[in-house]
Coordinates of N, CA and C in Angstrom, one line a residue:
X345 N -276.7 -87.0 -202.9 CA -277.1 -85.7 -201.6 C -276.1 -84.9 -202.3
X346 N -276.1 -83.7 -202.0 CA -275.2 -82.3 -201.7 C -274.4 -82.6 -200.7
X347 N -273.1 -82.2 -200.8 CA -272.4 -81.8 -199.5 C -272.8 -80.7 -198.7
X348 N -272.8 -80.9 -197.3 CA -273.3 -79.5 -196.5 C -272.3 -78.8 -196.7
X349 N -273.0 -77.1 -196.6 CA -271.8 -76.1 -196.7 C -271.1 -76.0 -195.6
X350 N -269.9 -75.4 -195.9 CA -268.6 -75.5 -194.8 C -268.6 -73.8 -194.4
X351 N -268.1 -73.4 -193.4 CA -267.7 -72.1 -193.3 C -267.2 -71.0 -194.3
X352 N -266.3 -71.5 -195.0 CA -265.7 -71.2 -196.5 C -266.8 -70.9 -197.5
X353 N -267.8 -72.1 -197.5 CA -268.8 -72.0 -198.4 C -269.8 -70.8 -198.2
X354 N -270.1 -70.7 -197.0 CA -271.2 -69.5 -196.2 C -270.4 -68.0 -196.5
X355 N -269.0 -68.1 -196.0 CA -268.0 -66.8 -196.8 C -268.2 -66.5 -197.9
X356 N -268.1 -67.2 -198.5 CA -268.1 -67.0 -200.4 C -269.8 -66.6 -200.5
X357 N -270.5 -67.3 -200.1 CA -272.1 -67.0 -200.4 C -272.1 -65.4 -199.9
X358 N -272.0 -65.0 -198.9 CA -272.1 -63.6 -198.2 C -271.4 -62.6 -198.7
X359 N -270.1 -63.0 -199.4 CA -269.3 -62.2 -200.3 C -269.9 -61.6 -201.8
X360 N -270.6 -62.7 -202.1 CA -271.5 -62.9 -203.6 C -273.2 -62.3 -203.2
X361 N -273.4 -62.4 -202.3 CA -274.5 -61.4 -202.3 C -274.2 -60.7 -200.8
X362 N -274.2 -59.4 -201.1 CA -273.6 -58.6 -200.0 C -275.0 -57.8 -199.6
X363 N -276.3 -58.0 -200.4 CA -277.6 -57.6 -199.7 C -278.3 -58.7 -198.6
X364 N -277.5 -59.6 -198.3 CA -278.1 -60.6 -197.8 C -278.8 -60.1 -196.5
X365 N -277.8 -59.8 -195.4 CA -278.6 -58.7 -194.1 C -279.4 -57.8 -194.4
X366 N -279.3 -57.3 -195.6 CA -280.6 -56.2 -196.0 C -282.2 -57.1 -195.9
X367 N -281.9 -58.0 -196.9 CA -283.0 -58.9 -196.5 C -283.4 -59.5 -195.4
X368 N -282.6 -59.8 -195.0 CA -282.5 -60.6 -193.6 C -282.4 -59.7 -192.3
X369 N -282.6 -58.6 -192.3 CA -282.1 -57.9 -191.0 C -282.5 -58.3 -189.9
X370 N -283.4 -59.1 -189.2 CA -283.3 -59.8 -188.2 C -282.5 -60.8 -187.5
X371 N -281.6 -61.3 -188.6 CA -280.4 -62.1 -188.0 C -279.3 -61.3 -187.4
X372 N -279.3 -60.1 -187.6 CA -278.3 -59.1 -187.3 C -278.2 -59.1 -185.9
X373 N -279.4 -59.1 -185.3 CA -279.6 -59.2 -183.8 C -279.5 -60.5 -183.4
X374 N -279.6 -62.0 -183.6 CA -279.3 -63.1 -183.6 C -278.1 -63.5 -183.8
X375 N -277.3 -63.2 -184.6 CA -275.9 -63.8 -184.5 C -274.6 -63.2 -183.6
X376 N -274.3 -63.7 -182.8 CA -273.7 -63.6 -181.7 C -272.1 -64.0 -181.9
X377 N -271.3 -62.7 -181.6 CA -269.9 -62.9 -181.6 C -269.3 -62.3 -180.5
X378 N -267.9 -63.0 -180.2 CA -267.5 -62.6 -178.7 C -266.7 -61.4 -178.9
X379 N -266.5 -60.5 -178.0 CA -266.3 -59.2 -177.9 C -264.7 -59.3 -177.1
X380 N -263.7 -58.7 -177.8 CA -262.3 -58.8 -177.1 C -262.5 -57.6 -176.1
X381 N -263.4 -56.6 -176.0 CA -263.6 -55.6 -175.5 C -264.3 -55.6 -173.9
X382 N -265.6 -56.4 -174.1 CA -266.2 -56.4 -173.4 C -266.2 -57.8 -172.4
X383 N -266.0 -59.0 -173.5 CA -265.6 -59.9 -172.7 C -266.6 -61.1 -173.0
X384 N -267.6 -60.7 -173.4 CA -269.0 -61.3 -173.5 C -269.2 -61.4 -175.1
X385 N -270.7 -62.4 -175.3 CA -271.2 -62.6 -176.4 C -272.0 -61.1 -176.9
X386 N -271.8 -60.7 -178.1 CA -272.6 -59.5 -178.7 C -273.1 -59.6 -179.8
X387 N -273.9 -58.7 -180.3 CA -274.7 -59.1 -181.4 C -273.8 -58.4 -182.7
X388 N -274.2 -58.8 -183.9 CA -273.2 -58.3 -185.2 C -273.1 -56.9 -185.0
X389 N -274.4 -56.3 -185.2 CA -274.2 -55.2 -184.9 C -273.5 -54.4 -184.0
X390 N -273.5 -54.8 -182.8 CA -272.5 -54.4 -181.9 C -271.1 -54.3 -182.2
X391 N -270.8 -55.5 -182.8 CA -269.4 -55.9 -183.1 C -269.0 -55.0 -184.2
X392 N -269.8 -54.6 -184.9 CA -269.5 -53.7 -186.1 C -269.3 -52.6 -185.2
X393 N -269.7 -52.0 -184.4 CA -269.7 -50.4 -183.7 C -268.5 -50.5 -182.8
X394 N -268.2 -51.7 -182.4 CA -266.8 -51.8 -181.7 C -265.6 -51.6 -182.7
X395 N -266.0 -52.5 -184.1 CA -264.8 -52.1 -185.0 C -264.6 -50.8 -185.4
X396 N -265.8 -50.2 -185.8 CA -265.9 -48.7 -186.1 C -265.0 -48.0 -185.1
X397 N -265.5 -48.0 -183.8 CA -264.9 -47.0 -182.8 C -263.4 -47.2 -182.4
X398 N -263.1 -48.8 -182.6 CA -261.6 -49.0 -182.5 C -260.7 -48.3 -183.8
X399 N -261.2 -48.4 -184.7 CA -260.6 -47.7 -186.3 C -260.4 -46.2 -185.8
X400 N -261.9 -45.7 -185.6 CA -261.5 -44.2 -185.0 C -260.6 -43.9 -184.1
X401 N -260.7 -44.8 -183.1 CA -259.7 -44.4 -182.2 C -258.1 -44.5 -182.8
X402 N -258.0 -45.5 -183.6 CA -256.2 -45.4 -184.1 C -256.4 -44.1 -184.7
X403 N -257.2 -43.7 -185.6 CA -257.1 -42.8 -186.5 C -256.6 -41.3 -185.5
X404 N -257.6 -41.0 -184.5 CA -257.3 -40.0 -183.6 C -255.8 -40.1 -183.1
X405 N -255.3 -41.4 -182.6 CA -253.9 -41.5 -182.3 C -253.0 -41.0 -183.4
X406 N -253.2 -41.7 -184.5 CA -252.4 -41.3 -185.8 C -252.6 -39.8 -185.9
X407 N -253.6 -39.2 -185.7 CA -253.6 -37.4 -186.4 C -253.0 -36.9 -185.1
X408 N -253.0 -37.3 -183.8 CA -252.3 -36.6 -182.7 C -250.8 -36.8 -183.0
X409 N -250.3 -37.9 -183.5 CA -249.0 -37.8 -183.6 C -248.6 -37.2 -184.7
X410 N -249.2 -37.2 -185.7 CA -248.5 -36.4 -187.0 C -248.9 -34.7 -186.5
X411 N -249.8 -34.2 -185.4 CA -249.8 -32.7 -185.4 C -248.6 -32.5 -184.3
X412 N -248.4 -33.8 -183.3 CA -247.3 -33.6 -182.6 C -245.8 -33.3 -183.4
X413 N -245.6 -34.4 -184.5 CA -244.4 -34.4 -185.7 C -244.8 -32.7 -186.2
X414 N -245.5 -32.3 -186.7 CA -245.8 -31.0 -187.3 C -245.2 -29.8 -186.4
X415 N -245.6 -30.0 -185.3 CA -245.1 -28.9 -184.3 C -244.0 -29.1 -184.1
X416 N -243.0 -29.9 -183.7 CA -241.9 -30.2 -183.5 C -241.0 -29.7 -184.9
X417 N -241.3 -30.1 -186.0 CA -240.9 -29.5 -187.1 C -240.9 -27.9 -187.2
X418 N -241.9 -27.7 -186.8 CA -242.1 -26.2 -186.9 C -241.1 -25.4 -185.9
X419 N -241.0 -25.9 -184.8 CA -240.2 -25.6 -183.9 C -238.7 -25.5 -184.4
X420 N -238.3 -26.5 -185.0 CA -237.0 -26.8 -185.6 C -236.7 -26.0 -186.7
X421 N -237.6 -25.7 -187.6 CA -237.5 -24.7 -188.7 C -237.7 -23.3 -188.1
X422 N -238.3 -23.0 -186.9 CA -237.8 -21.7 -186.5 C -236.5 -21.3 -185.9
X423 N -236.2 -22.4 -185.2 CA -234.9 -22.2 -184.6 C -233.8 -22.1 -185.8
X424 N -233.9 -23.0 -186.7 CA -232.9 -23.1 -188.0 C -232.8 -21.5 -188.4
X425 N -233.8 -20.9 -188.5 CA -234.1 -19.6 -189.3 C -233.7 -18.7 -188.2
X426 N -233.6 -18.7 -187.2 CA -233.1 -17.8 -186.1 C -231.4 -17.8 -186.1
X427 N -231.0 -19.2 -186.4 CA -229.3 -19.3 -186.4 C -229.0 -18.7 -187.6
X428 N -229.6 -19.3 -188.7 CA -229.1 -18.8 -190.0 C -229.0 -17.4 -190.1
X429 N -230.0 -16.5 -189.4 CA -230.1 -15.1 -189.5 C -228.8 -14.7 -188.6
X430 N -228.6 -15.2 -187.6 CA -227.4 -15.0 -186.7 C -226.1 -15.0 -187.8
X431 N -225.9 -15.9 -188.7 CA -224.4 -16.2 -189.2 C -224.7 -15.1 -190.3
X432 N -225.6 -14.6 -190.6 CA -225.6 -13.6 -191.6 C -225.4 -12.0 -190.9
X433 N -225.8 -11.8 -189.6 CA -225.4 -10.6 -189.0 C -224.0 -10.8 -188.3
X434 N -223.3 -11.6 -188.3 CA -221.8 -11.5 -187.8 C -221.3 -10.6 -188.3
X435 N -220.5 -9.8 -187.7 CA -219.9 -8.7 -188.0 C -218.8 -9.0 -189.1
X436 N -217.8 -9.8 -188.6 CA -216.6 -9.9 -189.8 C -216.2 -11.4 -189.7
X437 N -215.4 -12.1 -190.3 CA -215.0 -13.5 -190.4 C -214.5 -14.0 -189.3
X438 N -213.9 -13.2 -188.7 CA -213.3 -13.8 -187.3 C -214.3 -14.1 -186.3
X439 N -215.6 -13.4 -186.1 CA -216.7 -13.4 -185.5 C -217.2 -14.8 -185.6
X440 N -217.5 -15.1 -186.9 CA -218.4 -16.1 -187.5 C -218.2 -17.3 -186.8
X441 N -217.2 -18.0 -186.4 CA -217.0 -19.3 -186.0 C -217.6 -19.2 -184.8
X442 N -217.3 -18.1 -183.8 CA -218.1 -18.2 -182.6 C -219.4 -17.7 -182.3
X443 N -219.9 -17.1 -183.2 CA -221.1 -16.9 -183.6 C -222.1 -17.9 -184.1
X444 N -221.6 -18.9 -184.9 CA -221.8 -20.1 -185.2 C -222.0 -21.3 -184.0
X445 N -220.9 -21.6 -183.4 CA -221.1 -22.6 -182.5 C -222.1 -21.9 -181.3
X446 N -221.4 -20.9 -180.8 CA -222.3 -20.3 -179.7 C -223.8 -20.3 -179.8
X447 N -224.4 -20.2 -181.2 CA -225.6 -20.0 -181.9 C -226.4 -21.1 -181.8
X448 N -225.4 -22.5 -182.0 CA -225.8 -23.8 -181.8 C -226.2 -24.3 -180.6
X449 N -225.2 -23.6 -179.8 CA -225.7 -23.8 -178.1 C -226.8 -23.4 -177.8
X450 N -226.7 -21.8 -177.9 CA -228.1 -21.3 -176.8 C -229.3 -21.6 -177.9
X451 N -229.6 -21.5 -179.2 CA -230.7 -21.9 -180.0 C -231.1 -23.4 -179.9
X452 N -230.4 -24.1 -179.9 CA -230.7 -25.4 -179.9 C -230.5 -26.3 -178.8
X453 N -230.2 -25.4 -177.7 CA -230.0 -26.2 -176.5 C -229.0 -27.3 -176.3
X454 N -227.8 -27.2 -177.4 CA -227.0 -28.0 -177.0 C -225.9 -27.6 -176.0
X455 N -225.0 -28.8 -175.4 CA -224.2 -28.6 -174.4 C -222.8 -27.7 -174.8
X456 N -222.5 -28.6 -175.7 CA -221.0 -27.9 -176.5 C -221.0 -28.3 -177.7
X457 N -220.7 -27.3 -178.5 CA -220.1 -27.0 -179.7 C -218.7 -26.1 -179.9
X458 N -218.2 -27.1 -181.1 CA -216.9 -26.3 -181.7 C -216.6 -26.5 -182.8
X459 N -215.4 -26.2 -183.4 CA -214.9 -26.6 -184.7 C -213.6 -26.6 -184.9
X460 N -213.0 -26.7 -186.1 CA -211.7 -26.9 -186.5 C -211.7 -26.6 -188.1
X461 N -211.0 -25.8 -188.5 CA -210.6 -25.5 -190.1 C -209.6 -25.9 -190.2
X462 N -209.1 -26.2 -191.6 CA -207.7 -26.3 -192.3 C -207.9 -25.7 -193.5
X463 N -206.4 -25.7 -194.0 CA -206.2 -24.9 -195.5 C -207.1 -23.4 -195.1
X464 N -206.8 -22.9 -194.1 CA -207.6 -21.4 -193.9 C -206.3 -20.4 -194.6
X465 N -206.9 -19.4 -195.0 CA -206.3 -18.1 -195.4 C -205.2 -17.7 -194.3
X466 N -204.3 -17.1 -194.8 CA -203.5 -16.3 -193.7 C -204.2 -15.2 -192.9
X467 N -205.1 -14.4 -193.3 CA -205.9 -13.8 -192.1 C -206.6 -14.3 -191.0
X468 N -206.7 -15.6 -191.4 CA -207.4 -16.4 -190.0 C -206.3 -17.5 -189.5
X469 N -205.4 -17.5 -189.9 CA -204.4 -18.7 -189.5 C -204.1 -18.8 -187.8
X470 N -204.2 -17.7 -187.4 CA -203.9 -17.5 -186.0 C -205.0 -17.6 -185.1
X471 N -206.0 -18.0 -185.7 CA -207.3 -18.0 -184.8 C -207.4 -19.4 -184.1
X472 N -208.2 -19.4 -183.1 CA -209.0 -20.8 -182.1 C -209.4 -21.7 -183.0
X473 N -210.0 -21.4 -184.0 CA -210.5 -22.3 -185.0 C -209.8 -23.1 -186.2
X474 N -208.4 -22.7 -186.0 CA -207.5 -22.8 -187.3 C -206.3 -23.7 -186.5
X475 N -206.4 -23.9 -185.2 CA -205.4 -24.6 -184.8 C -205.3 -26.1 -185.4
X476 N -203.7 -26.3 -185.1 CA -203.6 -27.4 -186.1 C -204.5 -28.8 -185.8
X477 N -204.7 -29.5 -186.9 CA -205.4 -30.8 -186.7 C -204.6 -32.1 -187.2
X478 N -204.8 -32.9 -186.5 CA -204.1 -34.2 -187.1 C -204.2 -34.5 -188.2
X479 N -203.6 -35.4 -189.0 CA -203.8 -35.8 -190.5 C -205.1 -36.9 -190.3
X480 N -205.2 -37.7 -189.0 CA -206.0 -38.6 -188.4 C -207.4 -38.2 -188.5
X481 N -207.6 -36.9 -187.9 CA -208.8 -36.3 -187.8 C -209.4 -35.7 -189.0
X482 N -208.4 -35.3 -190.1 CA -208.7 -34.9 -191.4 C -209.1 -36.0 -192.4
X483 N -208.5 -37.2 -192.1 CA -209.0 -38.3 -192.7 C -210.1 -38.6 -192.3
X484 N -210.6 -38.7 -191.0 CA -211.9 -39.4 -190.1 C -213.1 -38.2 -191.4
X485 N -212.6 -36.9 -191.0 CA -213.6 -36.0 -191.5 C -213.7 -36.2 -193.1
X486 N -212.9 -36.5 -194.0 CA -213.1 -36.7 -195.3 C -213.7 -38.1 -195.4
X487 N -213.8 -39.1 -194.5 CA -214.2 -40.2 -194.7 C -216.0 -40.4 -194.2
X488 N -216.0 -39.3 -193.6 CA -217.8 -39.1 -193.3 C -218.4 -38.7 -194.2
X489 N -219.4 -39.3 -195.4 CA -220.2 -39.1 -196.0 C -221.5 -38.3 -195.6
X490 N -221.9 -38.7 -194.2 CA -223.0 -38.2 -193.2 C -222.5 -38.0 -191.8
X491 N -223.0 -37.0 -191.4 CA -222.5 -36.6 -189.8 C -222.5 -37.8 -189.1
X492 N -221.6 -37.8 -188.2 CA -221.4 -39.1 -187.6 C -222.2 -38.9 -185.9
X493 N -222.7 -39.7 -185.3 CA -223.4 -39.7 -184.5 C -223.2 -40.8 -183.2
X494 N -223.0 -40.7 -182.1 CA -222.5 -41.9 -181.4 C -221.8 -41.6 -179.9
X495 N -221.3 -42.8 -179.2 CA -220.3 -42.7 -178.3 C -219.0 -42.2 -178.5
X496 N -218.8 -41.4 -177.9 CA -217.4 -40.7 -177.8 C -216.3 -42.0 -177.4
X497 N -215.5 -42.2 -178.2 CA -214.6 -43.4 -178.2 C -213.4 -42.9 -178.4
X498 N -213.0 -41.9 -177.7 CA -211.8 -41.3 -177.4 C -211.3 -40.6 -178.3
X499 N -212.4 -39.8 -179.2 CA -211.8 -39.1 -180.6 C -211.1 -37.9 -180.2
X500 N -210.2 -37.6 -180.9 CA -209.2 -36.4 -180.8 C -210.2 -35.5 -181.0
X501 N -211.1 -35.2 -181.7 CA -212.2 -33.9 -182.4 C -213.0 -33.7 -180.8
X502 N -213.0 -34.8 -180.2 CA -213.6 -34.5 -178.7 C -213.1 -33.4 -177.9
X503 N -211.5 -33.7 -177.9 CA -210.8 -33.2 -176.9 C -210.9 -31.8 -177.4
X504 N -211.3 -31.1 -178.6 CA -211.6 -29.9 -178.8 C -212.4 -28.8 -177.6
X505 N -213.3 -29.5 -177.3 CA -214.3 -29.2 -176.3 C -214.0 -28.8 -175.1
X506 N -213.9 -28.1 -174.6 CA -213.4 -27.5 -173.2 C -214.6 -27.5 -172.5
X507 N -214.5 -28.2 -171.3 CA -215.3 -28.9 -170.8 C -215.1 -29.8 -169.3
X508 N -215.3 -29.5 -168.5 CA -214.9 -30.0 -166.9 C -215.9 -31.2 -166.9
X509 N -216.7 -31.6 -167.5 CA -217.6 -32.5 -167.8 C -216.9 -33.7 -168.6
X510 N -217.2 -35.0 -168.6 CA -216.6 -36.0 -169.6 C -217.4 -35.8 -170.6
X511 N -217.0 -35.8 -171.6 CA -218.0 -35.8 -173.1 C -218.2 -37.4 -173.6
X512 N -219.6 -37.9 -173.4 CA -219.7 -39.3 -173.6 C -220.3 -39.8 -175.2
X513 N -220.8 -38.6 -175.5 CA -221.4 -38.8 -176.8 C -221.2 -37.2 -177.9
X514 N -220.9 -37.6 -179.2 CA -220.6 -36.7 -179.9 C -221.3 -36.7 -181.3
X515 N -221.5 -35.6 -182.0 CA -221.6 -35.6 -183.4 C -220.9 -34.8 -184.0
X516 N -220.4 -35.4 -185.2 CA -219.2 -34.7 -185.9 C -219.7 -34.4 -187.3
X517 N -219.9 -33.4 -187.8 CA -220.4 -32.8 -189.0 C -218.9 -32.5 -190.1
X518 N -218.9 -33.0 -190.8 CA -217.8 -32.6 -192.0 C -218.2 -31.5 -192.7
X519 N -217.3 -30.5 -192.8 CA -217.5 -29.3 -193.6 C -217.0 -29.5 -195.0
X520 N -218.1 -29.4 -196.0 CA -217.6 -29.3 -197.5 C -219.0 -28.5 -198.3
X521 N -218.2 -28.1 -199.4 CA -219.1 -27.3 -200.1 C -220.1 -28.3 -201.3
X522 N -219.9 -29.3 -201.3 CA -220.9 -30.4 -201.8 C -220.1 -31.9 -201.7
X523 N -221.1 -32.7 -202.1 CA -220.8 -34.2 -201.9 C -219.5 -34.5 -202.2
X524 N -218.7 -34.0 -203.5 CA -217.3 -34.3 -204.1 C -216.3 -33.3 -203.8
X525 N -216.6 -32.4 -202.9 CA -215.9 -31.0 -202.7 C -215.0 -31.4 -201.8
X526 N -213.5 -30.9 -201.8 CA -212.7 -31.0 -200.4 C -213.4 -30.8 -199.3
X527 N -212.8 -31.7 -198.2 CA -213.3 -31.5 -196.6 C -212.3 -30.4 -196.1
X528 N -212.9 -29.5 -195.6 CA -212.2 -28.2 -195.2 C -212.4 -27.9 -193.5
X529 N -212.7 -28.9 -193.2 CA -213.4 -28.7 -191.6 C -214.1 -29.8 -190.9
X530 N -214.6 -29.7 -189.7 CA -215.1 -30.5 -188.9 C -215.8 -29.9 -187.7
X531 N -217.3 -30.0 -187.5 CA -217.9 -29.5 -186.6 C -218.2 -30.4 -185.8
X532 N -217.8 -30.0 -184.3 CA -218.2 -30.9 -183.5 C -219.0 -30.7 -182.3
X533 N -220.3 -31.3 -182.0 CA -221.2 -31.4 -181.1 C -221.0 -32.3 -180.0
X534 N -220.8 -32.0 -178.6 CA -220.8 -33.1 -177.6 C -222.0 -32.6 -176.4
X535 N -222.0 -33.9 -175.9 CA -222.8 -34.0 -174.4 C -222.3 -35.2 -173.3
X536 N -222.4 -34.6 -172.2 CA -222.1 -35.3 -171.0 C -223.2 -36.5 -171.2
X537 N -224.0 -36.5 -171.7 CA -225.2 -37.4 -171.8 C -224.9 -38.3 -173.0
X538 N -224.8 -40.0 -172.6 CA -224.1 -40.8 -173.6 C -225.6 -41.0 -174.8
X539 N -226.7 -40.3 -174.0 CA -227.8 -41.0 -174.7 C -228.1 -39.8 -175.6
X540 N -227.2 -38.7 -175.9 CA -227.8 -37.3 -176.6 C -227.5 -37.4 -178.0
X541 N -226.4 -38.1 -178.1 CA -226.1 -38.5 -179.6 C -225.5 -39.9 -179.8
X542 N -226.8 -40.5 -180.6 CA -226.7 -42.0 -180.7 C -226.7 -42.5 -182.3
X543 N -226.0 -43.5 -182.6 CA -226.0 -44.3 -183.8 C -227.5 -44.4 -184.6
X544 N -228.3 -44.5 -183.7 CA -229.8 -44.8 -184.1 C -230.4 -43.4 -184.4
X545 N -230.2 -42.2 -184.2 CA -230.7 -41.0 -184.5 C -230.6 -40.5 -186.1
X546 N -231.7 -40.1 -186.5 CA -231.6 -39.2 -188.0 C -230.5 -38.4 -187.9
X547 N -230.0 -38.3 -189.0 CA -229.0 -37.2 -189.3 C -229.6 -36.2 -190.5
X548 N -230.7 -36.2 -190.9 CA -231.1 -35.1 -192.2 C -231.1 -33.9 -191.7
X549 N -231.4 -33.5 -190.1 CA -231.0 -32.0 -189.8 C -229.7 -31.5 -189.6
X550 N -228.9 -32.6 -189.0 CA -227.4 -32.3 -188.8 C -226.7 -32.1 -190.2
X551 N -227.4 -32.9 -191.1 CA -226.8 -32.5 -192.4 C -226.8 -31.2 -193.2
X552 N -227.8 -30.8 -192.7 CA -228.5 -29.2 -192.9 C -227.7 -28.2 -192.3
X553 N -227.3 -28.2 -191.0 CA -226.6 -27.9 -190.1 C -225.0 -27.5 -190.8
X554 N -224.8 -28.7 -191.2 CA -223.4 -28.9 -191.7 C -222.9 -28.0 -193.1
X555 N -224.3 -28.2 -194.1 CA -224.3 -27.4 -195.5 C -224.4 -26.2 -195.0
X556 N -225.3 -25.8 -194.2 CA -225.2 -24.4 -194.1 C -223.7 -23.6 -193.2
X557 N -223.4 -24.5 -192.6 CA -222.1 -23.8 -191.6 C -220.9 -24.1 -192.9
X558 N -221.1 -24.7 -193.6 CA -219.8 -25.0 -194.6 C -219.9 -24.0 -195.5
X559 N -221.1 -23.2 -195.9 CA -221.2 -22.4 -196.8 C -220.9 -20.9 -196.1
X560 N -221.2 -20.7 -195.1 CA -220.9 -19.7 -194.2 C -219.1 -19.5 -194.0
X561 N -218.7 -20.6 -193.5 CA -217.4 -20.7 -193.2 C -216.3 -20.6 -194.4
X562 N -217.1 -21.1 -195.6 CA -215.9 -21.2 -196.9 C -215.4 -20.3 -197.3
X563 N -215.7 -18.8 -196.9 CA -214.8 -17.5 -197.1 C -213.5 -17.7 -196.4
X564 N -213.3 -18.4 -195.7 CA -212.1 -18.4 -194.6 C -211.0 -19.5 -195.2
X565 N -211.4 -19.9 -196.5 CA -210.6 -21.2 -196.6 C -210.0 -20.6 -198.0
X566 N -208.5 -21.2 -197.9 CA -207.4 -20.4 -198.9 C -208.1 -21.3 -200.4

């Protein structure tokens, strides 16, 4: 006697005979499956339509998310172009750091932005952005291979921000012309909102800001 077929045998048979239901179409309406959406037994055809609708809905959600991200990226790119243009229009070197930091605040809606440069040329040594920075700050900037984002842990650089509000989160962007070039400054973004800059946030765009800022400010370095 042949052993009775089990569910695996039936599944294998149907896989090897894809035209089975075409030859026995009447079975499609007789096979009943439970529906997680309707909470009752439905035909195989109805279940197939449910699966198709679920996939379609997921694709619509995914497309909506991609469109949202594309719109966000387009808006950021537009703001970045406006900010970069403002740097090119700066009247002189002395104005440039103010244009740079004020532009970040105004164009990107950042609460606070400031910076410090070291090893500057004599022509700008008297300026606010060339005020003395401690060796600890310079070592911190040198050790950052990417922008730092996170809570303000009483960073000295955060005290450069003139604010009546307590700075709870910061982004610190090292200024250098290439990965292995000397670090000559630190750009600091601050916020009274502790969730504005977090260690989980992506830093790709901040790295672009740091790179562009470094190129613009390099003319002041001795």
